[in-house]
Short mmCIF file of C-alpha atoms in Angstrom, two decimals:
data_model
loop_
_atom_site.label_atom_id
_atom_site.label_comp_id
_atom_site.label_asym_id
_atom_site.label_seq_id
_atom_site.Cartn_x
_atom_site.Cartn_y
_atom_site.Cartn_z
CA MET A 1 67.38 90.49 -135.70
CA GLY A 2 66.05 93.98 -136.59
CA ILE A 3 64.20 96.15 -134.11
CA CYS A 4 60.94 95.94 -136.26
CA GLU A 5 60.93 92.05 -136.65
CA GLN A 6 57.56 90.87 -137.53
CA ARG A 7 55.97 94.29 -137.42
CA THR A 8 53.78 95.45 -140.40
CA VAL A 9 54.04 99.10 -141.40
CA ILE A 10 51.78 101.06 -143.80
CA ILE A 11 53.82 103.82 -145.39
CA THR A 12 51.86 106.47 -147.56
CA GLY A 13 53.44 108.20 -150.49
CA ALA A 14 56.17 105.54 -150.51
CA GLY A 15 56.70 105.29 -154.20
CA GLY A 16 59.83 107.64 -154.08
CA GLY A 17 61.89 110.04 -151.92
CA LEU A 18 61.44 109.83 -148.15
CA GLY A 19 58.68 107.15 -148.34
CA ARG A 20 60.97 104.85 -150.42
CA ALA A 21 63.61 105.34 -147.97
CA TYR A 22 61.38 104.48 -145.09
CA ALA A 23 60.22 101.36 -146.85
CA LEU A 24 63.75 100.11 -147.35
CA ALA A 25 64.96 100.94 -143.82
CA PHE A 26 61.90 99.35 -142.21
CA ALA A 27 62.29 96.27 -144.25
CA ALA A 28 66.06 96.07 -143.31
CA GLU A 29 65.01 95.93 -139.72
CA GLY A 30 62.59 93.02 -140.29
CA ALA A 31 59.30 94.71 -140.91
CA ASN A 32 56.62 93.84 -143.51
CA VAL A 33 55.98 97.02 -145.62
CA VAL A 34 52.76 98.19 -147.34
CA VAL A 35 54.18 100.56 -149.88
CA ASN A 36 51.14 102.78 -150.57
CA ASP A 37 51.30 105.46 -153.42
CA ILE A 38 48.79 106.57 -155.97
CA ARG A 39 51.37 105.80 -158.65
CA HIS A 40 51.04 102.01 -158.52
CA ASP A 41 54.04 101.41 -160.90
CA ALA A 42 56.25 103.46 -158.49
CA ALA A 43 55.05 101.59 -155.37
CA ALA A 44 55.73 98.22 -157.26
CA GLU A 45 59.27 99.37 -158.04
CA VAL A 46 59.89 100.08 -154.36
CA VAL A 47 58.48 96.57 -153.51
CA ALA A 48 60.85 95.12 -155.95
CA ASP A 49 63.82 96.91 -154.31
CA VAL A 50 62.68 95.65 -150.84
CA VAL A 51 62.24 92.03 -152.01
CA ALA A 52 65.58 92.14 -153.87
CA ALA A 53 67.24 93.15 -150.44
CA GLY A 54 65.46 90.16 -148.89
CA GLY A 55 62.56 92.01 -147.30
CA HIS A 56 58.71 91.47 -147.51
CA ALA A 57 56.56 94.13 -149.05
CA ILE A 58 53.24 94.69 -151.09
CA ALA A 59 52.28 97.54 -153.43
CA ASN A 60 49.07 99.36 -152.88
CA ASP A 61 47.55 102.46 -154.59
CA GLY A 62 44.55 102.76 -152.30
CA ASP A 63 43.04 106.19 -151.57
CA ILE A 64 44.21 107.69 -148.26
CA THR A 65 41.83 110.63 -148.47
CA SER A 66 38.71 108.68 -147.72
CA LEU A 67 37.73 106.39 -144.98
CA ALA A 68 36.68 103.70 -147.55
CA GLY A 69 40.03 103.88 -149.22
CA ALA A 70 41.82 103.80 -145.87
CA GLN A 71 39.89 100.71 -144.77
CA GLY A 72 40.86 98.99 -148.08
CA ILE A 73 44.60 99.66 -147.38
CA VAL A 74 44.31 98.24 -143.96
CA ASP A 75 42.46 95.24 -145.24
CA ALA A 76 45.30 94.65 -147.79
CA ALA A 77 47.85 94.79 -145.01
CA VAL A 78 45.95 92.31 -142.91
CA ALA A 79 45.33 89.97 -145.77
CA ALA A 80 48.99 89.98 -146.55
CA PHE A 81 50.67 90.01 -143.11
CA GLY A 82 47.98 89.28 -140.49
CA ASP A 83 47.79 92.71 -138.88
CA ALA A 84 49.26 96.20 -138.94
CA GLN A 85 51.25 97.82 -136.10
CA VAL A 86 52.69 100.97 -137.62
CA LEU A 87 51.46 103.90 -139.76
CA VAL A 88 53.80 106.31 -141.37
CA ASN A 89 51.74 109.25 -142.88
CA ASN A 90 54.19 110.57 -145.42
CA ALA A 91 52.16 111.41 -148.51
CA GLY A 92 52.13 115.10 -149.54
CA VAL A 93 51.60 117.55 -152.30
CA LEU A 94 52.57 121.13 -153.00
CA ARG A 95 50.57 124.02 -154.64
CA ASP A 96 52.88 126.78 -153.87
CA ARG A 97 51.82 130.25 -154.55
CA MET A 98 51.86 133.57 -152.68
CA PHE A 99 48.89 133.87 -150.37
CA LEU A 100 46.79 136.29 -152.46
CA SER A 101 47.44 134.23 -155.70
CA LEU A 102 45.96 130.97 -154.17
CA THR A 103 42.93 129.44 -155.58
CA GLU A 104 40.33 127.31 -153.84
CA GLU A 105 41.62 124.35 -155.52
CA ASP A 106 45.26 125.08 -154.39
CA TRP A 107 44.06 125.23 -150.91
CA ASP A 108 41.67 122.27 -150.87
CA THR A 109 44.06 119.99 -152.58
CA VAL A 110 46.74 120.51 -150.10
CA MET A 111 44.35 120.21 -147.22
CA ARG A 112 42.89 117.12 -148.63
CA VAL A 113 46.13 115.22 -149.12
CA HIS A 114 47.88 116.33 -145.93
CA LEU A 115 45.27 116.79 -143.27
CA ARG A 116 42.41 114.54 -144.62
CA GLY A 117 45.09 112.01 -145.56
CA HIS A 118 46.56 112.02 -142.20
CA PHE A 119 43.12 111.61 -140.51
CA CYS A 120 41.64 108.78 -142.52
CA LEU A 121 44.21 105.81 -142.05
CA ALA A 122 44.92 107.01 -138.50
CA ASN A 123 41.21 106.89 -137.72
CA VAL A 124 40.62 103.36 -139.23
CA LEU A 125 43.63 101.80 -137.58
CA GLY A 126 43.04 103.65 -134.44
CA ARG A 127 39.65 102.08 -134.04
CA ARG A 128 41.10 98.59 -134.95
CA TRP A 129 43.82 99.04 -132.14
CA ARG A 130 41.22 100.25 -129.66
CA GLU A 131 39.15 97.21 -130.26
CA GLN A 132 42.14 94.98 -129.79
CA SER A 133 43.13 96.74 -126.53
CA LYS A 134 39.57 96.43 -125.18
CA ALA A 135 39.58 92.68 -126.07
CA GLY A 136 42.65 92.32 -123.73
CA GLN A 137 45.27 92.12 -126.50
CA LYS A 138 48.67 93.89 -125.88
CA VAL A 139 48.87 96.67 -128.45
CA GLU A 140 52.19 98.25 -129.50
CA ALA A 141 50.99 100.54 -132.12
CA ARG A 142 52.76 103.54 -133.54
CA ILE A 143 51.59 106.52 -135.61
CA ILE A 144 54.27 108.73 -137.19
CA ASN A 145 52.87 111.94 -138.79
CA THR A 146 54.75 114.21 -141.20
CA THR A 147 54.95 117.87 -140.38
CA SER A 148 57.77 120.15 -141.70
CA GLY A 149 59.97 123.13 -140.80
CA ALA A 150 57.56 125.23 -142.96
CA GLY A 151 54.80 124.13 -140.49
CA LEU A 152 56.77 124.95 -137.52
CA GLN A 153 58.31 128.21 -138.55
CA GLY A 154 56.35 129.30 -141.62
CA SER A 155 57.55 129.62 -145.29
CA ILE A 156 57.01 132.41 -147.75
CA GLY A 157 54.89 131.40 -150.72
CA GLN A 158 53.56 128.27 -148.99
CA SER A 159 50.64 129.36 -146.76
CA ASN A 160 48.32 126.42 -147.78
CA TYR A 161 51.15 123.91 -147.01
CA VAL A 162 52.30 125.71 -143.86
CA ALA A 163 48.70 125.77 -142.52
CA ALA A 164 48.36 121.85 -143.25
CA LYS A 165 51.72 120.99 -141.71
CA ALA A 166 51.01 123.08 -138.65
CA GLY A 167 47.66 121.44 -138.27
CA ILE A 168 49.34 118.08 -138.42
CA ALA A 169 51.67 119.01 -135.67
CA GLY A 170 48.71 119.98 -133.52
CA LEU A 171 46.82 116.87 -134.47
CA THR A 172 49.65 114.89 -133.21
CA LEU A 173 49.40 116.31 -129.73
CA ILE A 174 45.70 115.41 -129.43
CA GLN A 175 46.09 111.89 -130.88
CA ALA A 176 48.88 111.18 -128.46
CA ALA A 177 46.80 112.57 -125.56
CA GLU A 178 43.73 110.45 -126.49
CA LEU A 179 45.09 107.20 -127.87
CA GLY A 180 47.84 106.43 -125.34
CA ARG A 181 45.46 104.44 -123.16
CA TYR A 182 45.06 101.97 -126.05
CA GLY A 183 48.80 101.36 -126.41
CA ILE A 184 49.25 103.66 -129.25
CA THR A 185 51.93 106.28 -129.52
CA VAL A 186 51.84 109.26 -131.91
CA ASN A 187 54.71 111.39 -132.78
CA SER A 188 55.47 113.78 -135.75
CA LEU A 189 58.58 114.32 -137.83
CA ALA A 190 59.76 117.48 -139.66
CA PRO A 191 62.35 115.95 -142.17
CA ALA A 192 64.80 117.65 -144.39
CA ALA A 193 65.96 115.50 -147.21
CA ARG A 194 66.31 115.23 -151.00
CA THR A 195 62.86 114.65 -152.36
CA ALA A 196 60.92 115.47 -155.50
CA MET A 197 59.55 118.55 -153.58
CA THR A 198 62.81 119.80 -152.38
CA GLU A 199 64.57 119.09 -155.63
CA GLY A 200 61.89 121.27 -157.37
CA ALA A 201 62.12 124.06 -154.77
CA MET A 202 65.93 124.22 -154.00
CA PRO A 203 67.78 122.02 -156.48
CA ASP A 204 71.32 123.37 -155.88
CA MET A 205 71.00 123.00 -151.99
CA VAL A 206 69.98 119.42 -151.93
CA LYS A 207 72.10 117.89 -154.88
CA PRO A 208 74.50 115.12 -153.78
CA PRO A 209 78.03 116.21 -152.93
CA GLU A 210 80.88 114.97 -155.09
CA GLN A 211 82.35 113.33 -152.05
CA GLY A 212 81.83 113.00 -148.28
CA PHE A 213 78.68 112.63 -146.28
CA ASP A 214 75.38 113.26 -148.14
CA ALA A 215 73.46 115.17 -145.51
CA TRP A 216 70.32 115.27 -147.90
CA ASP A 217 70.09 111.61 -148.34
CA PRO A 218 66.48 110.45 -147.34
CA LEU A 219 67.92 107.31 -145.60
CA ASN A 220 69.50 109.63 -142.99
CA VAL A 221 65.99 110.59 -141.92
CA ALA A 222 64.67 107.11 -142.10
CA SER A 223 66.64 105.96 -138.91
CA ILE A 224 64.40 107.97 -136.53
CA VAL A 225 61.21 107.00 -138.35
CA VAL A 226 62.10 103.29 -137.94
CA TRP A 227 63.07 103.63 -134.29
CA LEU A 228 59.81 105.41 -133.61
CA GLY A 229 58.02 102.48 -135.32
CA SER A 230 59.72 99.88 -133.09
CA THR A 231 58.64 98.67 -129.73
CA GLN A 232 61.69 100.53 -128.35
CA SER A 233 59.87 103.83 -128.51
CA SER A 234 56.92 102.94 -126.27
CA ARG A 235 57.75 105.66 -123.89
CA VAL A 236 57.87 108.38 -126.41
CA THR A 237 54.64 110.13 -127.60
CA GLY A 238 53.38 113.56 -128.50
CA ARG A 239 56.90 114.78 -129.62
CA CYS A 240 57.84 116.59 -132.81
CA PHE A 241 61.34 115.61 -133.98
CA GLU A 242 63.40 117.41 -136.64
CA ALA A 243 65.91 115.42 -138.68
CA LYS A 244 68.37 116.26 -141.31
CA GLY A 245 71.57 114.37 -142.22
CA GLY A 246 73.19 113.47 -138.84
CA GLU A 247 71.14 116.13 -137.04
CA LEU A 248 68.25 115.22 -134.71
CA SER A 249 66.38 117.44 -132.38
CA ILE A 250 63.00 117.70 -130.61
CA ALA A 251 61.05 120.91 -131.37
CA ASP A 252 59.90 123.09 -128.64
CA GLY A 253 56.54 124.23 -129.68
CA TRP A 254 54.16 126.86 -128.48
CA ARG A 255 53.94 127.24 -124.73
CA THR A 256 52.55 129.96 -122.34
CA GLY A 257 55.10 132.67 -121.86
CA ARG A 258 55.66 135.27 -119.27
CA ILE A 259 52.40 136.52 -117.78
CA LEU A 260 51.65 139.99 -116.42
CA ASP A 261 48.58 140.06 -114.32
CA LYS A 262 46.92 143.41 -113.46
CA GLY A 263 44.42 141.72 -111.28
CA ALA A 264 41.68 143.70 -113.09
CA ARG A 265 40.58 144.46 -116.69
CA TRP A 266 43.18 146.15 -118.78
CA ALA A 267 42.22 149.27 -120.46
CA PRO A 268 42.92 149.21 -124.27
CA ALA A 269 44.88 152.45 -124.03
CA GLU A 270 47.40 151.09 -121.40
CA LEU A 271 48.29 147.90 -123.27
CA GLY A 272 51.01 149.35 -125.52
CA PRO A 273 53.88 149.27 -122.95
CA VAL A 274 52.66 145.98 -121.50
CA VAL A 275 52.79 144.21 -124.89
CA GLU A 276 56.31 145.66 -125.42
CA ARG A 277 57.47 144.44 -122.09
CA LEU A 278 56.06 140.91 -122.88
CA ILE A 279 57.94 140.86 -126.21
CA ALA A 280 61.16 142.21 -124.66
CA GLU A 281 61.04 139.39 -122.04
CA SER A 282 60.06 136.50 -124.49
CA ILE A 283 62.26 134.35 -126.71
CA PRO A 284 62.19 135.74 -130.20
CA PRO A 285 60.47 133.35 -132.64
CA GLN A 286 62.51 131.74 -135.38
CA LYS A 287 62.45 133.58 -138.72
CA VAL A 288 59.95 132.67 -141.38
CA TYR A 289 61.65 130.71 -144.21
CA GLY A 290 62.19 133.05 -147.05
CA THR A 291 62.39 136.35 -144.98
#
């Protein structure tokens, strides 16, 4: 018996890449899978793969960027499988340009798919789970959000994507703090794997090796996502995981550093040496990707 037996998971952007890997991995652990993707044919192909392997899945092309669309996706999950316990917010899009070359459309498209897309389904499902909890039902719900190394450390030429992914990491903290009382855990993941996005950005780096372990195989990352979606992860919330190949870590985010307290107001002219001392005594930040 798998660790997600009889649990239903909604995975967005699941028509390929990481989303497809998550769908296959969840199904292999006994979960019912709602394969959501705006490309219905791609979603249907993943469903066919899941069913061929003995799993249960449905294809869905509902709009994740509206509450009405999100409600329709949840309704489809409930109609097919009775309920939904897990949400994997995976769908994403890129509009990469240097900051000064970005258009409003470049900015808004990335924000809509990533941030608004993360909001809508989580809001609809969160309200459903809250009602269940208040009615006395035991809730073992999970939200897994997708941030990225770019969102955690920055990435040249991706300021819109970086801002959205950093926002998702921050959103995860608030969701975890607010929703825990209803039996909902919320974690985020910064995955590194071979996808349409990474193949377009760095094809030589992510191509499969001729032999040996394929560190960029999306199924490597799927393991932690499935575990986070299971009942075994009930004590883990508000964390940001990074995963690639066989590597797994928990990101150590922004936190208050060394404090120098004068006990009175600082004069602007005296702050130079103070700031230099604080920087010297702090842990240097990771370098921005591309620098």
